[in-house]
């Protein structure tokens, strides 16, 4: 586009020089006056032409920038739309776990498996806690704006992860038993291992692994274990299921 401006400027300059030369070589006063008028007209129209071409070029450059910005915005919208769809898919997956647990606990009372008042009271308490966790998950999932802007808020607190992960495993055990008759076990290298965690999101992670283990294990067992490794806590979930292709591991997360 700049070449167009330069070409116009050169053409105007050449015409101006040519008409000015005619003025210089004029033989009579009338020729000089006439040619001077032509020179001034050529110069004036040349300046107008240069301005017009420059304005046209600037407008085209502006439109090109707007087009590029629009393309980037469109790509960003597609990316956000894809992320939102993936997020909603994860949300639907994660919400299935507490709902399934509530159903399982309620079934134990409904079918008479738990008859003792103490056991019924304990199970009802688990139903309430699981329902509360589901509500918290829904509140988190509905706050899409913070997720899109990268401003997820976490509430870290020091917890005994042995009791925490052990409790999740214990709640999951009857579900695995009922659905596929799969044995779920839990072990830890220590009775107390403390770590700073956000209980809501950490629970979702552990629950997600357990759900996948149950989904891809037709028979056998699921084992959950904990151990300290220097300043870290290693949570290991293994099963006798289909396993995973090693080629997928590098891109899993």
PDB file of C-alpha atoms in Angstrom:
ATOM      1  CA  UNK A   1       0.000   0.000   0.000  1.00  0.00           C
ATOM      2  CA  UNK A   2       2.878   2.386   0.695  1.00  0.00           C
ATOM      3  CA  UNK A   3       4.119   1.795  -2.889  1.00  0.00           C
ATOM      4  CA  UNK A   4       0.880   3.314  -4.130  1.00  0.00           C
ATOM      5  CA  UNK A   5       1.566   6.532  -2.201  1.00  0.00           C
ATOM      6  CA  UNK A   6       5.166   6.689  -3.406  1.00  0.00           C
ATOM      7  CA  UNK A   7       4.101   6.140  -7.040  1.00  0.00           C
ATOM      8  CA  UNK A   8       1.526   8.924  -6.775  1.00  0.00           C
ATOM      9  CA  UNK A   9       4.058  11.288  -5.229  1.00  0.00           C
ATOM     10  CA  UNK A  10       6.633  10.550  -7.976  1.00  0.00           C
ATOM     11  CA  UNK A  11       4.049  11.066 -10.724  1.00  0.00           C
ATOM     12  CA  UNK A  12       2.948  14.371  -9.192  1.00  0.00           C
ATOM     13  CA  UNK A  13       6.554  15.482  -8.809  1.00  0.00           C
ATOM     14  CA  UNK A  14       7.365  14.633 -12.462  1.00  0.00           C
ATOM     15  CA  UNK A  15       4.298  16.497 -13.763  1.00  0.00           C
ATOM     16  CA  UNK A  16       5.105  19.494 -11.559  1.00  0.00           C
ATOM     17  CA  UNK A  17       8.695  19.589 -12.849  1.00  0.00           C
ATOM     18  CA  UNK A  18       7.515  19.277 -16.445  1.00  0.00           C
ATOM     19  CA  UNK A  19       4.966  22.083 -16.166  1.00  0.00           C
ATOM     20  CA  UNK A  20       7.418  24.260 -14.238  1.00  0.00           C
ATOM     21  CA  UNK A  21       9.980  23.740 -17.018  1.00  0.00           C
ATOM     22  CA  UNK A  22       7.373  24.971 -19.494  1.00  0.00           C
ATOM     23  CA  UNK A  23       7.021  28.124 -17.411  1.00  0.00           C
ATOM     24  CA  UNK A  24      10.768  28.717 -17.448  1.00  0.00           C
ATOM     25  CA  UNK A  25      11.039  28.294 -21.183  1.00  0.00           C
ATOM     26  CA  UNK A  26       8.052  30.474 -21.987  1.00  0.00           C
ATOM     27  CA  UNK A  27       8.832  33.017 -24.729  1.00  0.00           C
ATOM     28  CA  UNK A  28       6.058  35.528 -24.211  1.00  0.00           C
ATOM     29  CA  UNK A  29       4.400  36.952 -21.126  1.00  0.00           C
ATOM     30  CA  UNK A  30       1.083  35.347 -22.114  1.00  0.00           C
ATOM     31  CA  UNK A  31       2.733  31.925 -22.417  1.00  0.00           C
ATOM     32  CA  UNK A  32       4.424  32.341 -19.057  1.00  0.00           C
ATOM     33  CA  UNK A  33       1.125  33.358 -17.403  1.00  0.00           C
ATOM     34  CA  UNK A  34      -0.784  30.506 -19.049  1.00  0.00           C
ATOM     35  CA  UNK A  35       1.867  27.913 -18.232  1.00  0.00           C
ATOM     36  CA  UNK A  36       2.145  29.226 -14.678  1.00  0.00           C
ATOM     37  CA  UNK A  37      -1.583  28.676 -14.287  1.00  0.00           C
ATOM     38  CA  UNK A  38      -1.241  25.144 -15.632  1.00  0.00           C
ATOM     39  CA  UNK A  39       1.675  24.521 -13.222  1.00  0.00           C
ATOM     40  CA  UNK A  40      -0.373  25.730 -10.255  1.00  0.00           C
ATOM     41  CA  UNK A  41      -3.346  23.572 -11.304  1.00  0.00           C
ATOM     42  CA  UNK A  42      -1.108  20.498 -11.723  1.00  0.00           C
ATOM     43  CA  UNK A  43       0.504  21.197  -8.340  1.00  0.00           C
ATOM     44  CA  UNK A  44      -2.868  21.697  -6.627  1.00  0.00           C
ATOM     45  CA  UNK A  45      -4.458  18.614  -8.156  1.00  0.00           C
ATOM     46  CA  UNK A  46      -1.291  16.646  -7.443  1.00  0.00           C
ATOM     47  CA  UNK A  47      -1.442  17.564  -3.740  1.00  0.00           C
ATOM     48  CA  UNK A  48      -5.144  16.658  -3.631  1.00  0.00           C
ATOM     49  CA  UNK A  49      -4.417  13.362  -5.360  1.00  0.00           C
ATOM     50  CA  UNK A  50      -1.637  12.544  -2.895  1.00  0.00           C
ATOM     51  CA  UNK A  51      -3.930  13.331   0.059  1.00  0.00           C
ATOM     52  CA  UNK A  52      -6.713  11.250  -1.460  1.00  0.00           C
ATOM     53  CA  UNK A  53      -4.432   8.278  -2.079  1.00  0.00           C
ATOM     54  CA  UNK A  54      -2.904   8.590   1.404  1.00  0.00           C
ATOM     55  CA  UNK A  55      -6.366   8.689   2.979  1.00  0.00           C
ATOM     56  CA  UNK A  56      -7.448   5.662   0.969  1.00  0.00           C
ATOM     57  CA  UNK A  57      -4.343   3.758   2.011  1.00  0.00           C
ATOM     58  CA  UNK A  58      -4.828   4.695   5.686  1.00  0.00           C
ATOM     59  CA  UNK A  59      -8.449   3.548   5.523  1.00  0.00           C
ATOM     60  CA  UNK A  60      -7.408   0.234   3.960  1.00  0.00           C
ATOM     61  CA  UNK A  61      -4.727  -0.250   6.608  1.00  0.00           C
ATOM     62  CA  UNK A  62      -7.272   0.561   9.320  1.00  0.00           C
ATOM     63  CA  UNK A  63      -9.753  -1.910   7.820  1.00  0.00           C
ATOM     64  CA  UNK A  64      -7.019  -4.530   7.631  1.00  0.00           C
ATOM     65  CA  UNK A  65      -6.180  -4.011  11.309  1.00  0.00           C
ATOM     66  CA  UNK A  66      -9.867  -4.229  12.225  1.00  0.00           C
ATOM     67  CA  UNK A  67     -10.160  -7.415  10.185  1.00  0.00           C
ATOM     68  CA  UNK A  68      -7.159  -8.936  11.957  1.00  0.00           C
ATOM     69  CA  UNK A  69      -8.511  -7.903  15.370  1.00  0.00           C
ATOM     70  CA  UNK A  70     -11.889  -9.375  14.452  1.00  0.00           C
ATOM     71  CA  UNK A  71     -10.231 -12.626  13.369  1.00  0.00           C
ATOM     72  CA  UNK A  72      -8.311 -12.797  16.670  1.00  0.00           C
ATOM     73  CA  UNK A  73     -11.474 -12.031  18.649  1.00  0.00           C
ATOM     74  CA  UNK A  74     -13.349 -14.707  16.718  1.00  0.00           C
ATOM     75  CA  UNK A  75     -10.595 -17.246  17.394  1.00  0.00           C
ATOM     76  CA  UNK A  76     -10.671 -16.286  21.083  1.00  0.00           C
ATOM     77  CA  UNK A  77     -14.442 -16.736  21.200  1.00  0.00           C
ATOM     78  CA  UNK A  78     -14.132 -20.166  19.616  1.00  0.00           C
ATOM     79  CA  UNK A  79     -11.473 -21.082  22.159  1.00  0.00           C
ATOM     80  CA  UNK A  80     -13.632 -19.861  25.051  1.00  0.00           C
ATOM     81  CA  UNK A  81     -16.631 -21.718  23.650  1.00  0.00           C
ATOM     82  CA  UNK A  82     -14.593 -24.907  23.429  1.00  0.00           C
ATOM     83  CA  UNK A  83     -13.253 -24.418  26.963  1.00  0.00           C
ATOM     84  CA  UNK A  84     -16.761 -23.810  28.253  1.00  0.00           C
ATOM     85  CA  UNK A  85     -18.043 -26.978  26.565  1.00  0.00           C
ATOM     86  CA  UNK A  86     -15.149 -28.971  28.029  1.00  0.00           C
ATOM     87  CA  UNK A  87     -15.771 -27.421  31.424  1.00  0.00           C
ATOM     88  CA  UNK A  88     -19.483 -28.270  31.348  1.00  0.00           C
ATOM     89  CA  UNK A  89     -18.575 -31.822  30.348  1.00  0.00           C
ATOM     90  CA  UNK A  90     -16.231 -32.083  33.350  1.00  0.00           C
ATOM     91  CA  UNK A  91     -18.895 -30.522  35.589  1.00  0.00           C
ATOM     92  CA  UNK A  92     -21.498 -33.060  34.500  1.00  0.00           C
ATOM     93  CA  UNK A  93     -19.002 -35.861  35.112  1.00  0.00           C
ATOM     94  CA  UNK A  94     -18.039 -34.623  38.574  1.00  0.00           C
ATOM     95  CA  UNK A  95     -21.627 -34.043  39.664  1.00  0.00           C
ATOM     96  CA  UNK A  96     -22.524 -37.653  38.961  1.00  0.00           C
ATOM     97  CA  UNK A  97     -20.353 -38.853  41.850  1.00  0.00           C
ATOM     98  CA  UNK A  98     -22.099 -37.144  44.800  1.00  0.00           C
ATOM     99  CA  UNK A  99     -25.510 -37.869  43.261  1.00  0.00           C
ATOM    100  CA  UNK A 100     -24.619 -41.564  42.955  1.00  0.00           C
ATOM    101  CA  UNK A 101     -23.396 -41.586  46.569  1.00  0.00           C
ATOM    102  CA  UNK A 102     -26.588 -39.965  47.863  1.00  0.00           C
ATOM    103  CA  UNK A 103     -28.610 -42.558  45.946  1.00  0.00           C
ATOM    104  CA  UNK A 104     -26.476 -45.373  47.358  1.00  0.00           C
ATOM    105  CA  UNK A 105     -26.785 -44.175  50.953  1.00  0.00           C
ATOM    106  CA  UNK A 106     -30.537 -43.673  50.583  1.00  0.00           C
ATOM    107  CA  UNK A 107     -30.898 -47.181  49.097  1.00  0.00           C
ATOM    108  CA  UNK A 108     -29.193 -48.729  52.133  1.00  0.00           C
ATOM    109  CA  UNK A 109     -31.877 -47.217  54.359  1.00  0.00           C
ATOM    110  CA  UNK A 110     -34.760 -47.808  51.942  1.00  0.00           C
ATOM    111  CA  UNK A 111     -34.091 -51.526  51.352  1.00  0.00           C
ATOM    112  CA  UNK A 112     -33.629 -52.204  55.061  1.00  0.00           C
ATOM    113  CA  UNK A 113     -29.885 -52.914  54.955  1.00  0.00           C
ATOM    114  CA  UNK A 114     -29.411 -50.359  57.727  1.00  0.00           C
ATOM    115  CA  UNK A 115     -32.116 -50.853  60.366  1.00  0.00           C
ATOM    116  CA  UNK A 116     -30.358 -49.810  63.530  1.00  0.00           C
ATOM    117  CA  UNK A 117     -31.205 -46.178  64.483  1.00  0.00           C
ATOM    118  CA  UNK A 118     -27.535 -45.391  65.050  1.00  0.00           C
ATOM    119  CA  UNK A 119     -26.536 -46.693  61.604  1.00  0.00           C
ATOM    120  CA  UNK A 120     -29.473 -44.923  59.942  1.00  0.00           C
ATOM    121  CA  UNK A 121     -28.545 -41.666  61.670  1.00  0.00           C
ATOM    122  CA  UNK A 122     -24.934 -42.002  60.535  1.00  0.00           C
ATOM    123  CA  UNK A 123     -26.007 -42.683  56.939  1.00  0.00           C
ATOM    124  CA  UNK A 124     -28.402 -39.736  56.898  1.00  0.00           C
ATOM    125  CA  UNK A 125     -25.508 -37.579  58.077  1.00  0.00           C
ATOM    126  CA  UNK A 126     -23.432 -38.832  55.147  1.00  0.00           C
ATOM    127  CA  UNK A 127     -26.300 -38.038  52.776  1.00  0.00           C
ATOM    128  CA  UNK A 128     -26.431 -34.482  54.114  1.00  0.00           C
ATOM    129  CA  UNK A 129     -22.666 -33.972  53.856  1.00  0.00           C
ATOM    130  CA  UNK A 130     -22.594 -35.369  50.314  1.00  0.00           C
ATOM    131  CA  UNK A 131     -25.521 -33.156  49.296  1.00  0.00           C
ATOM    132  CA  UNK A 132     -23.742 -30.116  50.781  1.00  0.00           C
ATOM    133  CA  UNK A 133     -20.631 -30.954  48.774  1.00  0.00           C
ATOM    134  CA  UNK A 134     -22.745 -31.247  45.621  1.00  0.00           C
ATOM    135  CA  UNK A 135     -24.212 -27.794  46.276  1.00  0.00           C
ATOM    136  CA  UNK A 136     -20.721 -26.347  46.706  1.00  0.00           C
ATOM    137  CA  UNK A 137     -19.644 -27.969  43.449  1.00  0.00           C
ATOM    138  CA  UNK A 138     -22.631 -26.464  41.640  1.00  0.00           C
ATOM    139  CA  UNK A 139     -21.798 -23.010  43.003  1.00  0.00           C
ATOM    140  CA  UNK A 140     -18.238 -23.407  41.765  1.00  0.00           C
ATOM    141  CA  UNK A 141     -19.318 -24.634  38.356  1.00  0.00           C
ATOM    142  CA  UNK A 142     -21.801 -21.801  37.895  1.00  0.00           C
ATOM    143  CA  UNK A 143     -19.130 -19.163  38.449  1.00  0.00           C
ATOM    144  CA  UNK A 144     -17.905 -19.390  34.851  1.00  0.00           C
ATOM    145  CA  UNK A 145     -16.790 -15.763  34.749  1.00  0.00           C
ATOM    146  CA  UNK A 146     -13.974 -16.316  37.240  1.00  0.00           C
ATOM    147  CA  UNK A 147     -12.868 -19.449  35.424  1.00  0.00           C
ATOM    148  CA  UNK A 148     -12.821 -17.699  32.027  1.00  0.00           C
ATOM    149  CA  UNK A 149     -10.822 -14.804  33.479  1.00  0.00           C
ATOM    150  CA  UNK A 150      -8.410 -17.148  35.232  1.00  0.00           C
ATOM    151  CA  UNK A 151      -9.455 -15.983  38.705  1.00  0.00           C
ATOM    152  CA  UNK A 152     -10.449 -19.233  40.372  1.00  0.00           C
ATOM    153  CA  UNK A 153     -10.484 -18.786  44.127  1.00  0.00           C
ATOM    154  CA  UNK A 154      -9.128 -21.462  46.440  1.00  0.00           C
ATOM    155  CA  UNK A 155      -9.554 -21.838  50.176  1.00  0.00           C
ATOM    156  CA  UNK A 156      -6.455 -23.660  51.414  1.00  0.00           C
ATOM    157  CA  UNK A 157      -6.469 -25.149  54.887  1.00  0.00           C
ATOM    158  CA  UNK A 158      -4.277 -27.598  56.752  1.00  0.00           C
ATOM    159  CA  UNK A 159      -5.868 -31.044  56.766  1.00  0.00           C
ATOM    160  CA  UNK A 160      -4.954 -34.572  57.713  1.00  0.00           C
ATOM    161  CA  UNK A 161      -5.100 -36.032  54.200  1.00  0.00           C
ATOM    162  CA  UNK A 162      -5.121 -39.579  55.611  1.00  0.00           C
ATOM    163  CA  UNK A 163      -8.544 -38.983  57.188  1.00  0.00           C
ATOM    164  CA  UNK A 164      -9.663 -36.886  54.218  1.00  0.00           C
ATOM    165  CA  UNK A 165      -8.785 -39.348  51.431  1.00  0.00           C
ATOM    166  CA  UNK A 166      -9.724 -42.278  53.639  1.00  0.00           C
ATOM    167  CA  UNK A 167     -13.191 -40.778  54.143  1.00  0.00           C
ATOM    168  CA  UNK A 168     -13.699 -40.313  50.396  1.00  0.00           C
ATOM    169  CA  UNK A 169     -12.608 -43.922  49.810  1.00  0.00           C
ATOM    170  CA  UNK A 170     -14.906 -45.188  52.557  1.00  0.00           C
ATOM    171  CA  UNK A 171     -17.906 -43.377  51.056  1.00  0.00           C
ATOM    172  CA  UNK A 172     -17.036 -44.763  47.621  1.00  0.00           C
ATOM    173  CA  UNK A 173     -16.676 -48.387  48.777  1.00  0.00           C
ATOM    174  CA  UNK A 174     -20.392 -49.351  48.941  1.00  0.00           C
ATOM    175  CA  UNK A 175     -21.005 -47.785  45.508  1.00  0.00           C
ATOM    176  CA  UNK A 176     -18.255 -49.902  43.904  1.00  0.00           C
ATOM    177  CA  UNK A 177     -19.530 -52.976  45.728  1.00  0.00           C
ATOM    178  CA  UNK A 178     -23.102 -52.492  44.592  1.00  0.00           C
ATOM    179  CA  UNK A 179     -22.391 -51.572  40.950  1.00  0.00           C
ATOM    180  CA  UNK A 180     -19.687 -54.106  40.049  1.00  0.00           C
ATOM    181  CA  UNK A 181     -18.860 -56.058  43.228  1.00  0.00           C
ATOM    182  CA  UNK A 182     -15.398 -54.478  43.232  1.00  0.00           C
ATOM    183  CA  UNK A 183     -13.389 -54.385  46.462  1.00  0.00           C
ATOM    184  CA  UNK A 184     -11.983 -50.978  47.448  1.00  0.00           C
ATOM    185  CA  UNK A 185      -9.130 -50.741  49.958  1.00  0.00           C
ATOM    186  CA  UNK A 186      -7.212 -47.893  51.585  1.00  0.00           C
ATOM    187  CA  UNK A 187      -3.813 -47.810  53.266  1.00  0.00           C
ATOM    188  CA  UNK A 188      -1.414 -45.149  54.478  1.00  0.00           C
ATOM    189  CA  UNK A 189       2.200 -45.135  55.592  1.00  0.00           C
ATOM    190  CA  UNK A 190       1.202 -42.954  58.583  1.00  0.00           C
ATOM    191  CA  UNK A 191      -1.930 -42.247  60.583  1.00  0.00           C
ATOM    192  CA  UNK A 192      -1.452 -38.506  60.154  1.00  0.00           C
ATOM    193  CA  UNK A 193      -0.085 -36.707  57.113  1.00  0.00           C
ATOM    194  CA  UNK A 194      -0.909 -33.007  57.031  1.00  0.00           C
ATOM    195  CA  UNK A 195      -1.029 -30.859  53.918  1.00  0.00           C
ATOM    196  CA  UNK A 196      -2.497 -27.525  52.847  1.00  0.00           C
ATOM    197  CA  UNK A 197      -5.386 -28.282  50.450  1.00  0.00           C
ATOM    198  CA  UNK A 198      -8.559 -26.798  49.039  1.00  0.00           C
ATOM    199  CA  UNK A 199     -10.997 -29.466  50.194  1.00  0.00           C
ATOM    200  CA  UNK A 200     -13.588 -28.925  47.450  1.00  0.00           C
ATOM    201  CA  UNK A 201     -11.262 -29.184  44.462  1.00  0.00           C
ATOM    202  CA  UNK A 202      -9.041 -31.832  46.056  1.00  0.00           C
ATOM    203  CA  UNK A 203     -12.110 -33.979  46.705  1.00  0.00           C
ATOM    204  CA  UNK A 204     -13.124 -33.583  43.054  1.00  0.00           C
ATOM    205  CA  UNK A 205      -9.701 -34.811  41.912  1.00  0.00           C
ATOM    206  CA  UNK A 206      -9.736 -37.927  44.119  1.00  0.00           C
ATOM    207  CA  UNK A 207     -13.363 -38.641  43.298  1.00  0.00           C
ATOM    208  CA  UNK A 208     -12.655 -38.304  39.584  1.00  0.00           C
ATOM    209  CA  UNK A 209      -9.852 -40.883  39.724  1.00  0.00           C
ATOM    210  CA  UNK A 210     -12.046 -43.283  41.701  1.00  0.00           C
ATOM    211  CA  UNK A 211     -14.917 -42.856  39.244  1.00  0.00           C
ATOM    212  CA  UNK A 212     -12.631 -43.617  36.311  1.00  0.00           C
ATOM    213  CA  UNK A 213     -11.177 -46.638  38.075  1.00  0.00           C
ATOM    214  CA  UNK A 214     -14.683 -48.007  38.631  1.00  0.00           C
ATOM    215  CA  UNK A 215     -15.738 -47.180  35.069  1.00  0.00           C
ATOM    216  CA  UNK A 216     -12.840 -49.082  33.472  1.00  0.00           C
ATOM    217  CA  UNK A 217     -12.630 -51.992  35.917  1.00  0.00           C
ATOM    218  CA  UNK A 218     -15.078 -54.802  35.257  1.00  0.00           C
ATOM    219  CA  UNK A 219     -13.891 -57.044  38.099  1.00  0.00           C
ATOM    220  CA  UNK A 220     -11.197 -57.169  40.738  1.00  0.00           C
ATOM    221  CA  UNK A 221     -10.100 -54.339  43.001  1.00  0.00           C
ATOM    222  CA  UNK A 222      -9.301 -50.653  43.472  1.00  0.00           C
ATOM    223  CA  UNK A 223      -6.538 -49.660  45.882  1.00  0.00           C
ATOM    224  CA  UNK A 224      -5.906 -46.201  47.342  1.00  0.00           C
ATOM    225  CA  UNK A 225      -2.667 -45.497  49.185  1.00  0.00           C
ATOM    226  CA  UNK A 226      -0.886 -42.534  50.766  1.00  0.00           C
ATOM    227  CA  UNK A 227       2.724 -41.911  51.668  1.00  0.00           C
ATOM    228  CA  UNK A 228       5.001 -38.979  52.411  1.00  0.00           C
ATOM    229  CA  UNK A 229       7.820 -38.197  49.999  1.00  0.00           C
ATOM    230  CA  UNK A 230      10.067 -35.514  51.497  1.00  0.00           C
ATOM    231  CA  UNK A 231       7.808 -32.407  51.529  1.00  0.00           C
ATOM    232  CA  UNK A 232       5.118 -33.915  49.322  1.00  0.00           C
ATOM    233  CA  UNK A 233       2.254 -36.351  49.754  1.00  0.00           C
ATOM    234  CA  UNK A 234       1.842 -39.043  47.114  1.00  0.00           C
ATOM    235  CA  UNK A 235      -1.716 -40.275  46.554  1.00  0.00           C
ATOM    236  CA  UNK A 236      -1.774 -43.459  44.475  1.00  0.00           C
ATOM    237  CA  UNK A 237      -4.910 -45.008  42.979  1.00  0.00           C
ATOM    238  CA  UNK A 238      -4.450 -48.343  41.220  1.00  0.00           C
ATOM    239  CA  UNK A 239      -6.908 -50.892  39.887  1.00  0.00           C
ATOM    240  CA  UNK A 240      -7.174 -54.215  38.067  1.00  0.00           C
ATOM    241  CA  UNK A 241      -8.964 -52.639  35.128  1.00  0.00           C
ATOM    242  CA  UNK A 242      -8.074 -51.969  31.496  1.00  0.00           C
ATOM    243  CA  UNK A 243      -5.149 -49.708  32.267  1.00  0.00           C
ATOM    244  CA  UNK A 244      -3.948 -46.940  29.989  1.00  0.00           C
ATOM    245  CA  UNK A 245      -1.913 -46.765  26.805  1.00  0.00           C
ATOM    246  CA  UNK A 246       1.537 -45.347  27.576  1.00  0.00           C
ATOM    247  CA  UNK A 247       1.289 -43.116  24.504  1.00  0.00           C
ATOM    248  CA  UNK A 248      -1.583 -41.252  26.189  1.00  0.00           C
ATOM    249  CA  UNK A 249       0.258 -40.483  29.409  1.00  0.00           C
ATOM    250  CA  UNK A 250       2.219 -37.440  28.131  1.00  0.00           C
ATOM    251  CA  UNK A 251      -1.014 -35.740  26.961  1.00  0.00           C
ATOM    252  CA  UNK A 252      -3.340 -36.936  29.711  1.00  0.00           C
ATOM    253  CA  UNK A 253      -3.425 -33.596  31.534  1.00  0.00           C
TER     254      UNK A 253
END
